Coordinates of C-alpha atoms in Angstrom, one line a residue:
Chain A
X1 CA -36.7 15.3 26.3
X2 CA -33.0 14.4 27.3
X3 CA -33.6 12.9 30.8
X4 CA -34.2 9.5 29.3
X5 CA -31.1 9.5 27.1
X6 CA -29.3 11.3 30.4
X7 CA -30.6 8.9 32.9
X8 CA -28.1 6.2 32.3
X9 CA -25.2 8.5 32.7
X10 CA -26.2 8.1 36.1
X11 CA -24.1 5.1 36.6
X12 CA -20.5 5.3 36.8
X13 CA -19.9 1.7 34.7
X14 CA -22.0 2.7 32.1
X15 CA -20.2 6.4 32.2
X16 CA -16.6 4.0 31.7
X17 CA -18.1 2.4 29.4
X18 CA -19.4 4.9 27.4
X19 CA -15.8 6.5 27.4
X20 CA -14.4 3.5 26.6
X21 CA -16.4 2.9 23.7
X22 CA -15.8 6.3 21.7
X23 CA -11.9 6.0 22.5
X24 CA -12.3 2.4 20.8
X25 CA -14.9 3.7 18.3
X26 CA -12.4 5.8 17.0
X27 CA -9.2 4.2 17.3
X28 CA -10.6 0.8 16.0
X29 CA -11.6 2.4 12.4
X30 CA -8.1 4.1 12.1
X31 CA -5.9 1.5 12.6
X32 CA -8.6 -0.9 10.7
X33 CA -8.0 1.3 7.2
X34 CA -4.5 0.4 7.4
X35 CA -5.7 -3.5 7.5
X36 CA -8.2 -3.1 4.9
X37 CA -6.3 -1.4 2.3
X38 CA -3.6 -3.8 2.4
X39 CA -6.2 -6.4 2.5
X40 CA -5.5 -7.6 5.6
X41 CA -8.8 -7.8 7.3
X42 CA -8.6 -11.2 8.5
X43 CA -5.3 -10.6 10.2
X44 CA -7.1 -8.4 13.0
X45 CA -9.1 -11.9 13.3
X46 CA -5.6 -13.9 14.0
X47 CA -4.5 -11.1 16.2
X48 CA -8.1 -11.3 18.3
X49 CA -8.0 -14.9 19.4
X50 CA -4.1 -15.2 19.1
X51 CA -3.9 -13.4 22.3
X52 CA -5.4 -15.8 24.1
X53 CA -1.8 -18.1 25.1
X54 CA -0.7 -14.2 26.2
X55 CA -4.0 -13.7 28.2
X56 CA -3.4 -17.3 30.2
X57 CA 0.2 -16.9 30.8
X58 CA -0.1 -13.1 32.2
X59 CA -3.2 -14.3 33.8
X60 CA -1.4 -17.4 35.5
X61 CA 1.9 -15.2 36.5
X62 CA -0.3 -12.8 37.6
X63 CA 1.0 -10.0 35.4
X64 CA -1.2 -7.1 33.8
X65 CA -2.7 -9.4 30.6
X66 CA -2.5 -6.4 28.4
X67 CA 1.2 -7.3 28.2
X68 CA 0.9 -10.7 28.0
X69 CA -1.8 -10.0 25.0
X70 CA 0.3 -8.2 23.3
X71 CA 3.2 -10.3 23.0
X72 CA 1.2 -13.6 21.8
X73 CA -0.9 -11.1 19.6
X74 CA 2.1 -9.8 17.6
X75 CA 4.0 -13.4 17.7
X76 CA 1.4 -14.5 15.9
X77 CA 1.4 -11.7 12.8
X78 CA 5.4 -12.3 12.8
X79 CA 4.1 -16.2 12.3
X80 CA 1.9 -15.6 9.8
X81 CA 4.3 -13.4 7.8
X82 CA 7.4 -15.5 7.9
X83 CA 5.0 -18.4 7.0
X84 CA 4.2 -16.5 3.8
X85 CA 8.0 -15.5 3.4
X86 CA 9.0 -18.5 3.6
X87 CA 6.8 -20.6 1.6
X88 CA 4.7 -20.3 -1.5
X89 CA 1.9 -20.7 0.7
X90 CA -0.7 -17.5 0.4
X91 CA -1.6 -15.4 3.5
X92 CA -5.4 -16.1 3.7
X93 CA -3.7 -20.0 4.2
X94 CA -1.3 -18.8 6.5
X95 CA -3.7 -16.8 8.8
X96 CA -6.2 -19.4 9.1
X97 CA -3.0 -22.0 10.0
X98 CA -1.9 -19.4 12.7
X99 CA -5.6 -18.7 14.5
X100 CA -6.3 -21.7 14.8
X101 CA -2.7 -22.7 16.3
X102 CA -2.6 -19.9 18.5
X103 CA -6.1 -20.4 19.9
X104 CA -6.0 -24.1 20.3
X105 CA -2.6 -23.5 22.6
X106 CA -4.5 -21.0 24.6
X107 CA -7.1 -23.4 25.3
X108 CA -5.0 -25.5 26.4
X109 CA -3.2 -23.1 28.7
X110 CA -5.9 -22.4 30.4
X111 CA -6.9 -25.8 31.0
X112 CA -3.1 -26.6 32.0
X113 CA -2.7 -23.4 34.1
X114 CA -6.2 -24.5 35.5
X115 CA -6.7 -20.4 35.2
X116 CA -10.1 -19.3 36.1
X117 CA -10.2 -16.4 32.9
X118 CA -13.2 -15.6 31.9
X119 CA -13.8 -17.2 28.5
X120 CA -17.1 -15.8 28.3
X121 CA -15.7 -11.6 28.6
X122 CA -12.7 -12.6 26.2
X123 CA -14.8 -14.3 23.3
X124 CA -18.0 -11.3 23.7
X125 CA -16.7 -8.7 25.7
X126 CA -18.4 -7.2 28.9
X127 CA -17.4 -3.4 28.2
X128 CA -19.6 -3.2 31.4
X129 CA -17.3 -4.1 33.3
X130 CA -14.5 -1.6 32.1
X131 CA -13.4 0.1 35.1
X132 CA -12.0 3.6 35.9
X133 CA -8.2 2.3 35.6
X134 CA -9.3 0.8 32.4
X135 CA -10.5 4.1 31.0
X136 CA -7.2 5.5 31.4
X137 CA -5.6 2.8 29.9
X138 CA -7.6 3.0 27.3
X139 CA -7.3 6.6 26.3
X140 CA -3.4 6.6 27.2
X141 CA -2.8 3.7 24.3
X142 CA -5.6 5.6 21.9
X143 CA -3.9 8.9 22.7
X144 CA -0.2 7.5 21.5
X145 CA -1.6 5.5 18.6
X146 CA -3.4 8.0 17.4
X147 CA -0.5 11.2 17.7
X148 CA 1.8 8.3 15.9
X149 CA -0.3 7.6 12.7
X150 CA -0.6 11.5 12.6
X151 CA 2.9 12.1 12.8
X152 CA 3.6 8.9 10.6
X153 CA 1.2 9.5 8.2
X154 CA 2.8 10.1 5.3
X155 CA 5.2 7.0 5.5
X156 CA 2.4 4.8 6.5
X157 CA 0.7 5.9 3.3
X158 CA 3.5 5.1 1.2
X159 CA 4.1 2.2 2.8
X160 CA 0.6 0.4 2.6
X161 CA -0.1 1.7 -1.0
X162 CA 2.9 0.6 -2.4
X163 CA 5.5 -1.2 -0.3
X164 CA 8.4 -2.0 -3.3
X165 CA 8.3 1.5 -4.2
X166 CA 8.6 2.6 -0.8
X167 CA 11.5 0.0 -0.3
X168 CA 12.7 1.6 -3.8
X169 CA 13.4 5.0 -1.7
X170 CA 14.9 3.9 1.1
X171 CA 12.3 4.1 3.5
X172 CA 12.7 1.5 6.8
X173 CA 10.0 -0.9 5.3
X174 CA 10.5 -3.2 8.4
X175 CA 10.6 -1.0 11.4
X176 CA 7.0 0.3 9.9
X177 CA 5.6 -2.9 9.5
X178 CA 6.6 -3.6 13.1
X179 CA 5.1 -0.3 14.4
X180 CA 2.2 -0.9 12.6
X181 CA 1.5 -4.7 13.7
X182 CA 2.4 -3.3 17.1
X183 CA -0.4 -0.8 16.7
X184 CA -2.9 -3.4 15.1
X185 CA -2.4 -5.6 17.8
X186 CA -2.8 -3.2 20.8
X187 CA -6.3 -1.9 19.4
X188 CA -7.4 -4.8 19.0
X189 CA -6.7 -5.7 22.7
X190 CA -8.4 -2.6 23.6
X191 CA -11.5 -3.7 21.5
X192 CA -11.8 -6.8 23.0
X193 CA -12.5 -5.4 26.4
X194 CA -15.4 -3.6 24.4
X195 CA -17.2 -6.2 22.6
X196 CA -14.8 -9.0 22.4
X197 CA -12.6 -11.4 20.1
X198 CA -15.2 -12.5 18.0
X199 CA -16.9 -9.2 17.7
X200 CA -14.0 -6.7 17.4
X201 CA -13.5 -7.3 13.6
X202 CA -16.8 -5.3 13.4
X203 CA -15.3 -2.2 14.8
X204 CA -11.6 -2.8 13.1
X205 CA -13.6 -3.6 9.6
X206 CA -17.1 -2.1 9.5
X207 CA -17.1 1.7 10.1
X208 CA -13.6 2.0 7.9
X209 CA -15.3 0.4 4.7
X210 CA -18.5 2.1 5.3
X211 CA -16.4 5.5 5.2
X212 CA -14.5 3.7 2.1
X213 CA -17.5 3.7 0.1
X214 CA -18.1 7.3 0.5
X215 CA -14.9 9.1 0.0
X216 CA -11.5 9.2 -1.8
X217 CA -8.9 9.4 0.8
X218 CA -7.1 7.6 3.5
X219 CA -7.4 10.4 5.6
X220 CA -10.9 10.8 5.1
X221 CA -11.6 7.2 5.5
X222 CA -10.1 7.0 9.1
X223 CA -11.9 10.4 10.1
X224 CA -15.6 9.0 8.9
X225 CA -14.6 5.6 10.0
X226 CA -13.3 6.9 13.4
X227 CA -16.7 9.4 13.9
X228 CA -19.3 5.9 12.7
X229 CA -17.7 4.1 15.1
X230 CA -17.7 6.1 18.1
X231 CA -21.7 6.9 17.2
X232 CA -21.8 3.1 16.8
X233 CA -20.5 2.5 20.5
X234 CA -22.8 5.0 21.8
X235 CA -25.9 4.0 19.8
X236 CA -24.8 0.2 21.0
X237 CA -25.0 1.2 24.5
X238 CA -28.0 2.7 24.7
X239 CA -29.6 0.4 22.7
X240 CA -28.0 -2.6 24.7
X241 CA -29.3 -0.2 28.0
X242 CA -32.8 0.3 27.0
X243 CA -33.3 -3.0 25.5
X244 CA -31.6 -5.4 27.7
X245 CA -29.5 -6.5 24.8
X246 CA -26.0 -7.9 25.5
X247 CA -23.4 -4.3 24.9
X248 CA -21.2 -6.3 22.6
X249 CA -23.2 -7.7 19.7
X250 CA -25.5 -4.3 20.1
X251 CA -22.7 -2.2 19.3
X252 CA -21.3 -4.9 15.9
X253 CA -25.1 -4.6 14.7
X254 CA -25.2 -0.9 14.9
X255 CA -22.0 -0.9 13.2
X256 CA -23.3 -2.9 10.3
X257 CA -26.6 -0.3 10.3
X258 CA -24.0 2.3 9.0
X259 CA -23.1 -0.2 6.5
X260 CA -26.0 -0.1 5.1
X261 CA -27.1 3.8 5.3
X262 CA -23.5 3.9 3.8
X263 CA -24.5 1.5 0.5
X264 CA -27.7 3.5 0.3
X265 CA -25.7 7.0 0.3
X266 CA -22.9 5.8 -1.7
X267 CA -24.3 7.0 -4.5
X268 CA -25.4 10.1 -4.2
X269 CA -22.0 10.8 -2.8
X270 CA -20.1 9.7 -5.9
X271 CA -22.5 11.8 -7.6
X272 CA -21.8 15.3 -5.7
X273 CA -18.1 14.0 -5.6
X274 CA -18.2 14.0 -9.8
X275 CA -20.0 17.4 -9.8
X276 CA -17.4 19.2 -7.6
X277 CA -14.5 17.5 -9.8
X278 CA -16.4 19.4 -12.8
X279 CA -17.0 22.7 -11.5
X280 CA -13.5 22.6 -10.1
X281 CA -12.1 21.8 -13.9
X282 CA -14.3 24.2 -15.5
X283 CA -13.8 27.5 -13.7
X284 CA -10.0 26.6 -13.9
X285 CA -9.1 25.5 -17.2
X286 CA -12.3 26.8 -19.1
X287 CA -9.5 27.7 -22.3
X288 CA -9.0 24.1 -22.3
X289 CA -12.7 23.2 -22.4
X290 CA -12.8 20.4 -25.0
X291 CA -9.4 18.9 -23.7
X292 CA -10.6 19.0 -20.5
X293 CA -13.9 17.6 -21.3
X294 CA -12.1 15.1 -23.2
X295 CA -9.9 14.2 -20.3
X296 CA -13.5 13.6 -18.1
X297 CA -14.2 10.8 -19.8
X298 CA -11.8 7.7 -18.9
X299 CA -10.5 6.0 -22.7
X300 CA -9.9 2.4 -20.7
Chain B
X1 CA 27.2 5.4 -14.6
X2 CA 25.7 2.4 -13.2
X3 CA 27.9 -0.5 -13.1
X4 CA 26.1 -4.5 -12.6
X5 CA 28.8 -6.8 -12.3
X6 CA 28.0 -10.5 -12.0
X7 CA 24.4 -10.4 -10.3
X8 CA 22.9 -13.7 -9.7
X9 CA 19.4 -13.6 -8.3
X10 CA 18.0 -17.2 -6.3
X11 CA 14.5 -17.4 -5.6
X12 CA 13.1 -20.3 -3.7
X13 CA 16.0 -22.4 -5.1
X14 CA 15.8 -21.3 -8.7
X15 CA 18.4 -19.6 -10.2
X16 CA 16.3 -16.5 -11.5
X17 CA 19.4 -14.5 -12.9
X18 CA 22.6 -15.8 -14.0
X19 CA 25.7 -14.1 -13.6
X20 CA 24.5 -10.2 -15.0
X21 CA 26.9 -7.9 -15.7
X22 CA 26.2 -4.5 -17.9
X23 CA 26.8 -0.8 -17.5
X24 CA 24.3 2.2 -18.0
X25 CA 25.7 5.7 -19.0
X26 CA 24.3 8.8 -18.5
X27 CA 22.6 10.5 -21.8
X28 CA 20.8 6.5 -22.8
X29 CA 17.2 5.2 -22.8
X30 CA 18.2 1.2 -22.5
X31 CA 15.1 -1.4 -23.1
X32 CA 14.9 -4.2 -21.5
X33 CA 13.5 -7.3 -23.0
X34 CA 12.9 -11.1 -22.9
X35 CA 10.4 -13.5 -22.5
X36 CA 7.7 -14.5 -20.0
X37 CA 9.6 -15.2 -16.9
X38 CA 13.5 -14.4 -18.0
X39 CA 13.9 -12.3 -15.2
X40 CA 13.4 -8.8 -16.3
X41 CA 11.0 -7.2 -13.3
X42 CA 13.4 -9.5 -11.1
X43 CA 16.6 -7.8 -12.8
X44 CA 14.7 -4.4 -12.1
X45 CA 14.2 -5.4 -8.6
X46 CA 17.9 -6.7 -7.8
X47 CA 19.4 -3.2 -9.0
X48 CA 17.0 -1.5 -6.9
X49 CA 18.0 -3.6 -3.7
X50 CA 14.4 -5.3 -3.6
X51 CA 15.1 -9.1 -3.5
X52 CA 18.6 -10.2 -2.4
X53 CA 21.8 -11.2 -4.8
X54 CA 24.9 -12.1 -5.0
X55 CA 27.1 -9.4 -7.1
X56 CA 27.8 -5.4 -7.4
X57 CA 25.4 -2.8 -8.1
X58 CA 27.4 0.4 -8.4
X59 CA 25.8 4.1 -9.3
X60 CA 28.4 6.8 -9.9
X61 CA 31.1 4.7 -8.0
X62 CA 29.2 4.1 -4.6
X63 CA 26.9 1.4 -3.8
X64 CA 23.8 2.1 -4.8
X65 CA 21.6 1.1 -1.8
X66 CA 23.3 4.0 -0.2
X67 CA 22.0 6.6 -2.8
X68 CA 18.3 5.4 -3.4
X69 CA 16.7 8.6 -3.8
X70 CA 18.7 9.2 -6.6
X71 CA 16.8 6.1 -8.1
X72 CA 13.4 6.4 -9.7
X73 CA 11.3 3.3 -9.7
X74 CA 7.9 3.1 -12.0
X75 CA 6.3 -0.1 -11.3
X76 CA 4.6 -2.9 -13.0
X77 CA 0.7 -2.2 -13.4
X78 CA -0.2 -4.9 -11.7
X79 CA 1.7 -4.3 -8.8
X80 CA -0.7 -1.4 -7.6
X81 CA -4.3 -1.7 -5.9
X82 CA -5.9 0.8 -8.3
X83 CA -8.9 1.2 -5.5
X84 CA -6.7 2.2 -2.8
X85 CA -8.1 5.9 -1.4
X86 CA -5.4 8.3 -2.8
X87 CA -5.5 11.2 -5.2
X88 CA -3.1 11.2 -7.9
X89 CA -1.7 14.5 -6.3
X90 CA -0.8 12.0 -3.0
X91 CA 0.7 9.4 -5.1
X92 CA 3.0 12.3 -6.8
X93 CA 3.9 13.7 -3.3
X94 CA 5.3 10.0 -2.2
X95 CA 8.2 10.6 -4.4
X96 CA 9.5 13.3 -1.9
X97 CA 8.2 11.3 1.3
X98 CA 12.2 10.6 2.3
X99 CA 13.1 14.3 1.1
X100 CA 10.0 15.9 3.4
X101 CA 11.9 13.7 5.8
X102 CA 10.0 12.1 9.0
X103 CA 7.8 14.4 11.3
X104 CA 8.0 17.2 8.6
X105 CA 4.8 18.1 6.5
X106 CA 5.2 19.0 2.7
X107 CA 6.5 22.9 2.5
X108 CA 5.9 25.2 -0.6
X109 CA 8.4 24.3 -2.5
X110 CA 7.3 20.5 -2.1
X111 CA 3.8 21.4 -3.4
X112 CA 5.5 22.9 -6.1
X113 CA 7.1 20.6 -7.5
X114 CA 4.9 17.7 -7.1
X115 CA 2.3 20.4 -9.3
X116 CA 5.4 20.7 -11.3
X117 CA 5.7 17.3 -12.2
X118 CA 1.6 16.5 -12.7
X119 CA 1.6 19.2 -15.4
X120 CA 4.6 17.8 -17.3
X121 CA 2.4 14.8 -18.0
X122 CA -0.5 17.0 -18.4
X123 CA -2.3 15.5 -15.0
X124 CA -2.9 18.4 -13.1
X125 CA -6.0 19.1 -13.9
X126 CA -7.0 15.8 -12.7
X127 CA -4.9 16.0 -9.6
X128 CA -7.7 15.5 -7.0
X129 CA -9.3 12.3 -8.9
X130 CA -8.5 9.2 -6.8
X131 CA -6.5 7.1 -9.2
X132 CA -8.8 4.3 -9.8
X133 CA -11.0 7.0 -11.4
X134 CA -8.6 7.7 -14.0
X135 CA -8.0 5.6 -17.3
X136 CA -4.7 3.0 -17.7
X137 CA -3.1 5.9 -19.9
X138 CA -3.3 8.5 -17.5
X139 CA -2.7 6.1 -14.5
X140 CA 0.9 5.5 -16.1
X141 CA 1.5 9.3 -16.4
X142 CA 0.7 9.8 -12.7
X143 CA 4.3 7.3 -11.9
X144 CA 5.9 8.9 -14.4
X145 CA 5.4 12.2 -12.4
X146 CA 6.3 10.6 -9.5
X147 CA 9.1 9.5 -11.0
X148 CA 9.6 13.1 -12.6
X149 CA 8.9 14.7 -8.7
X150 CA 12.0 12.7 -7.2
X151 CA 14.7 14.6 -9.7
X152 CA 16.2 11.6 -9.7
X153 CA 19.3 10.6 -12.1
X154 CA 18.9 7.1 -13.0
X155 CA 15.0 6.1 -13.8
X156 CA 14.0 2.1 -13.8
X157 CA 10.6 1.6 -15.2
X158 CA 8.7 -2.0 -15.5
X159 CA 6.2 -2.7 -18.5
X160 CA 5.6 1.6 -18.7
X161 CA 4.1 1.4 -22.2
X162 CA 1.7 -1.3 -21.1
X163 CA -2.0 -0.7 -21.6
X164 CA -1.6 3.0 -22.5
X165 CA -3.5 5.0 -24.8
X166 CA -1.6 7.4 -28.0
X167 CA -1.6 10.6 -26.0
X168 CA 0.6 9.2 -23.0
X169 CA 2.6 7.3 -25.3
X170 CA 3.4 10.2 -27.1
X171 CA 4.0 12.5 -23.2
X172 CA 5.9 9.2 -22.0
X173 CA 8.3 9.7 -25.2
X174 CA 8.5 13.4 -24.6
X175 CA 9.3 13.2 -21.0
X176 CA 12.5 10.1 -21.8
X177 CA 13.8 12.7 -24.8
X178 CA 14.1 15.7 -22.3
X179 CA 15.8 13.1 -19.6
X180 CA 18.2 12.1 -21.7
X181 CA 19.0 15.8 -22.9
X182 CA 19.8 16.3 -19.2
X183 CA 22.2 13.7 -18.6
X184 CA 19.9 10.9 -17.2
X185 CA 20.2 7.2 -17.5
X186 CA 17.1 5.0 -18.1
X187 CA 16.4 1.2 -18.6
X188 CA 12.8 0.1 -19.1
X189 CA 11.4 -3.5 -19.4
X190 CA 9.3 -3.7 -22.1
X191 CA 7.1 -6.3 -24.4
X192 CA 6.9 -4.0 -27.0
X193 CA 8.1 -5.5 -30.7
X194 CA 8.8 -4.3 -34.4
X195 CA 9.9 -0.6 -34.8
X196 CA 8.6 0.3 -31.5
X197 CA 12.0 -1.1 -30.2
X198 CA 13.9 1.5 -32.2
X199 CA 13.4 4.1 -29.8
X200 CA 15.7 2.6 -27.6
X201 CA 19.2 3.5 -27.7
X202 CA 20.4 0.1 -26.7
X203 CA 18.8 -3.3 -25.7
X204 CA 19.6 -5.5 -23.4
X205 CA 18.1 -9.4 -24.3
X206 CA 17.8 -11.4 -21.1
X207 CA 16.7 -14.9 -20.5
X208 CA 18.2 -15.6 -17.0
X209 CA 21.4 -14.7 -18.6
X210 CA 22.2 -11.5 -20.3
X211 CA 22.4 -12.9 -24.0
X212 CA 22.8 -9.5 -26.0
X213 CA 23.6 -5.9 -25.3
X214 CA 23.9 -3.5 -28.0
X215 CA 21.9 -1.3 -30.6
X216 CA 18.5 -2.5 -31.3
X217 CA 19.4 -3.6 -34.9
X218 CA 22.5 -5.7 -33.8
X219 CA 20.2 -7.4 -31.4
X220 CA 17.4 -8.4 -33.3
X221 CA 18.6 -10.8 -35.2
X222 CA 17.1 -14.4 -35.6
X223 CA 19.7 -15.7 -33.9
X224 CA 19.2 -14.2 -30.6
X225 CA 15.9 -14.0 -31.2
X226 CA 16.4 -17.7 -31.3
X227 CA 18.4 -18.3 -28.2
X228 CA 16.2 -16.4 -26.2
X229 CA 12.8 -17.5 -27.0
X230 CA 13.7 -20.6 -28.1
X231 CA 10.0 -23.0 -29.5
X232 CA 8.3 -20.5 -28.4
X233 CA 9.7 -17.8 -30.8
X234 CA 6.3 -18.3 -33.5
X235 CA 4.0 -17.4 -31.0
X236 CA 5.9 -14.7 -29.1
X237 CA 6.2 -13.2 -32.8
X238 CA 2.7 -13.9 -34.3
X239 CA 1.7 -11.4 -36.9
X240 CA 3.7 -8.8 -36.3
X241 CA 6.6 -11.0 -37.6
X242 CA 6.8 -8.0 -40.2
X243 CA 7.7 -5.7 -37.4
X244 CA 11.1 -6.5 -37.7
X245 CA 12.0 -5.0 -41.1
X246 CA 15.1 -3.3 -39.6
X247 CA 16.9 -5.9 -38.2

C-alpha cells in the first residue's frame, strides 16, 4: 500500500527536494510568526523580490547568490524602516515604495549585466532542482536559525509584543531587530529556492496563522505552524508528482487547505481550550467558586 | 530621588516639551496631567530614555539610562496588540527577561515571583488565559504585576486607570498605597478629574511646559486650569464641572 507513495523516493532530486521542503516547511512558519505578530506580513513580500539586485550582482561577479541575496534583501528592510523613521509616512506605504524600487533595479541589472538568471526559478521556484549541496545549505541555515530563536526566545517575545517596554528595560532593541531581519531575510531566500518569490509568502504567512487560529501561544504557534508546513511541502510534492502539477504553486495551495481545515476546527478548539481553563479553576480554587465564576465572565 | 532638569523633547520639528524640570522623592504617588497632546506619554517616554532630548534625567544620583531595571514602565492601552498569543503569566515573566539574563531559562525563584506578583492583583487564577481573553480591568492588573514582578523603585505608568472596572481600581489603589509604604516613587499620567485627583500626593500640570507642581488643591485652580487648557477648558470640564469642589 506504500509502494506508490515510496516509489518517488526513488529519485535522488525528488529525495533533495523533499528534504528541502520540510527544513523550509518548518523554518518558514517560525520565522513567519515573528512577521505576523508584529504585523509585518508584507515585509517578507519586500524582502522576496528585494533580492533580486543581490541575485544579479552575485550572479554577474560570479559569487554564491545566497550572499548577494542577502545583502540586497536586508538593505531593503533597513530602507523601509528608516523611510518610516524618518517620515510620517506609514510602513504599508513604505514597503510598497521599497519592492517596487528594489525590483525594478534588479530588472534592470539583469538586463545591464546581460546575466542569463533564470527569472522563471526566482519568481516560482523549481525546488526540483535543489541539489545535494543545496540540502546542506539548507539545513545548516535552518539548523542555526532555529537553535537562535530557541535560545533567544524570550527576548524575541518581549521584543515583538511590546517593543517600548522592552526598550524601557534595557534590552538591545536594535541588535534584535537586526538579528531578526537577518533571520527573516535568509528564510526567505531559502524559500524561494522552494516555491519562489511570489509564492514564498504562503509558507512565511499561511501555516503560522492557521496555527494562530487554534492556540494561545507564540510557542505553540511556531510548533503547529512549523509541523503544517512541513506536511504542506510533502503533500505539495506528491501532489505536484502524481499530478504533473508545477512543485511550487502545489505546495502554496496545500498550504491554504490547512487554512481552511484550520477555520473549520477553530472552533471546536476554542471550545476544549475554554473547558480546560474551567476544570483547571474549579479543582483549584473551588473555595472561591462564585469569585471565580465571576472572574469567567469578561465585565468589558 | 529622580531629578529632570531642563528636558526639552523635539519631534519632527515640533517642540513637544519645553524646558521640564521637576523632582520625584521616594514615599509620593505624583499624577500627571494635561490636555490632549501637552506631552504627558512623551514626558513619560523621555524619562524612560524612549525618544531622545536635550536635558538630565537623574535617579538616585546616576543617570538613569544606566539603571533601567530599577524603572517600571506600564504602558498606554493602546499601545499593546491585545491578540498577540501570550498568557498573562508570559507577559508577567517579561518583567524579569534582563534579570533571567540572555541564554538562561526562568529558575524557581523566577516562577515565584512572577506567581507572586499575579496574585497581588488577584490574576493568578487566570494566569494561563491569553490576554486578549481577559476584560480591560483585568488586562490593566496583568502590567501592574509586571510592573510589581520587576521590584523596581521608581514606577511610571501611562493612562493606568483608563477603561478599568471598580474592582481593579480599588487593587490598583491598594497596590500604589503599599508602594509608597515601602519607599517607592510613582508618577502616573492620568485623565481622571474631580476628587478622583485627590489621591494623588502631588500634580504636575503640563502643557508642553511644566505650568504647576504642587498639592492637588494648590493646582486646581481656575487659573491654571485656564493656562493650560486654554478655549477648550468647557469641554475638557463638561458636567463634571462639580468635581472640583475642593479646589
Amino acid at each position: 500500500m506504500l509502494s506508490p507513495l515510496l516509489s518517488p523516493l526513488a529519485y535522488e532530486f525528488i529525495r533533495n527536494a523533499l528534504i528541502a521542503g520540510i527544513l523550509v516547511g518548518i523554518l518558514c512558519p517560525v520565522v513567519g510568526t515573528y512577521l505576523i505578530v508584529q504585523r509585518m506580513t508584507l515585509l517578507g513580500n519586500v524582502i522576496a523580490h528585494a533580492v533580486l539586485p543581490g541575485l544579479a550582482i552575485a550572479h554577474f561577479l560570479t559569487i554564491d547568490i545566497l550572499w548577494g541575496a542577502f545583502v540586497s534583501g536586508l538593505l531593503s528592510s533597513f530602507a523601509t524602516n528608516w523611510i518610516r523613521a524618518q517620515t510620517r509616512i506609514k510602513v504599508d506605504a513604505a514597503m510598497a515604495l521599497t519592492l517596487a524600487s528594489f525590483f525594478a533595479l534588479g530588472v534592470i541589472l539583469i538586463t545591464r549585466l546581460e546575466s542569463r538568471l533564470d527569472l522563471d526559478a526566482f519568481l516560482f521556484g523549481d525546488i526540483l532542482s535543489v541539489t545535494v549541496k543545496d540540502v546542506w545549505q539548507t539545513a545548516l541555515i535552518t539548523g542555526v536559525i532555529l537553535l537562535l530563536v530557541k535560545l533567544f526566545y524570550k527576548e524575541l517575545l518581549f521584543y515583538t509584543f511590546d517593543p517600548l517596554g522592552a526598550q524601557a528595560m534595557g534590552l538591545p532593541i536594535q541588535v534584535i531587530n537586526v538579528g531578526l531581519m537577518a533571520a527573516i531575510t535568509l528564510t526567505i531566500i531559502l524559500g524561494m529556492k522552494t516555491v519562489g518569490v511570489i509564492l514564498v509568502t504562503s509558507l512565511i504567512v499561511g501555516p503560522a496563522i492557521t496555527a494562530y487560529l487554534l492556540v494561545k501561544e507564540l510557542h505553540q504557534m511556531m510548533a503547529l505552524g512549523g509541523l503544517i508546513g512541513a506536511l504542506s511541502s510533502v503533500i505539495g510534492l506528491y501532489l505536484s508528482y502524481f499530478l504533473d502539477l508545477p512543485s511550487g504553486p502545489a505546495i502554496a495551495l496545500t498550504v491554504f487547505g490547512f487554512f481552511l481545515l484550520g477555520l473549520l476546527l477553530r472552533p471546536v478548539c476554542n471550545l476544549n481550550r475554554e473547558n480546560s481553563v474551567g476544570k483547571k479553576l474549579g479543582k483549584k480554587y473551588r473555595s472561591q467558586k462564585s469569585e471565580v465564576s465571576q472572574e469567567l465572565e469578561p465585565d468589558a | 530621588m529622580l531629578e529632570v532638569s531642563n528636558l526639552s523633547v523635539n519631534y519632527r520639528g515640533i517642540r513637544a516639551l519645553d524646558n521640564i524640570s521637576l523632582t520625584l522623592s521616594p514615599r509620593e504617588l505624583v499624577g500627571l496631567i494635561g490636555p490632549n497632546g501637552a506631552g504627558k506619554s512623551t514626558l513619560i517616554k523621555a524619562i524612560l530614555g524612549l525618544v531622545s532630548f536635550q536635558g538630565k534625567v537623574q535617579f538616585r544620583g546616576k543617570p538613569l539610562r544606566r539603571q533601567r531595571q530599577r524603572v517600571a514602565y506600564v504602558p498606554q492601552r493602546s499601545q499593546i496588540d491585545w491578540d498577540y498569543p501570550v498568557t498573562a503569566w508570559n507577559v508577567v515573566m517579561m518583567a524579569l527577561t534582563p534579570s533571567i539574563g540572555w541564554l538562561r531559562e526562568p529558575d524557581h525563584r523566577v516562577k515565584q515571583a512572577v506567581s507572586a506578583a499575579l496574585d497581588r492583583v488577584d490574576m493568578l487564577p487566570l494566569r494561563h488565559r491569553q490576554i486578549g481573553q481577559l476584560s480591560g480591568g483585568q488586562q490593566q492588573r496583568v502590567f501592574l504585576a509586571r510592573a510589581l514582578a520587576q521590584q523596581a523603585d521608581l514606577f511610571l505608568m501611562d493612562e493606568p486607570f483608563t477603561g478599568i472596572d471598580q474592582k481593579t481600581e480599588a487593587i490598583m489603589l491598594e497596590v500604589f498605597a503599599d508602594l509608597k509604604r515601602k519607599g517607592k516613587t510613582l508618577l502616573v499620567c492620568s485623565h481622571e478629574w474631580g476628587q478622583a485627583l485627590s489621591r494623588y500626593d502631588r500634580l504636575l500640570l503640563i502643557n508642553r511646559q511644566l505650568l504647576a507642581n504642587d498639592r492637588p488643591q494648590v493646582v486646581m485652580t481656575m487659573e491654571n486650569l485656564h493656562r493650560a487648557y486654554g478655549q477648550s477648558l468647557q469641554t475638557t470640564m463638561g458636567g463634571n464641572a462639580m468635581g472640583f469642589s475642593f479646589c
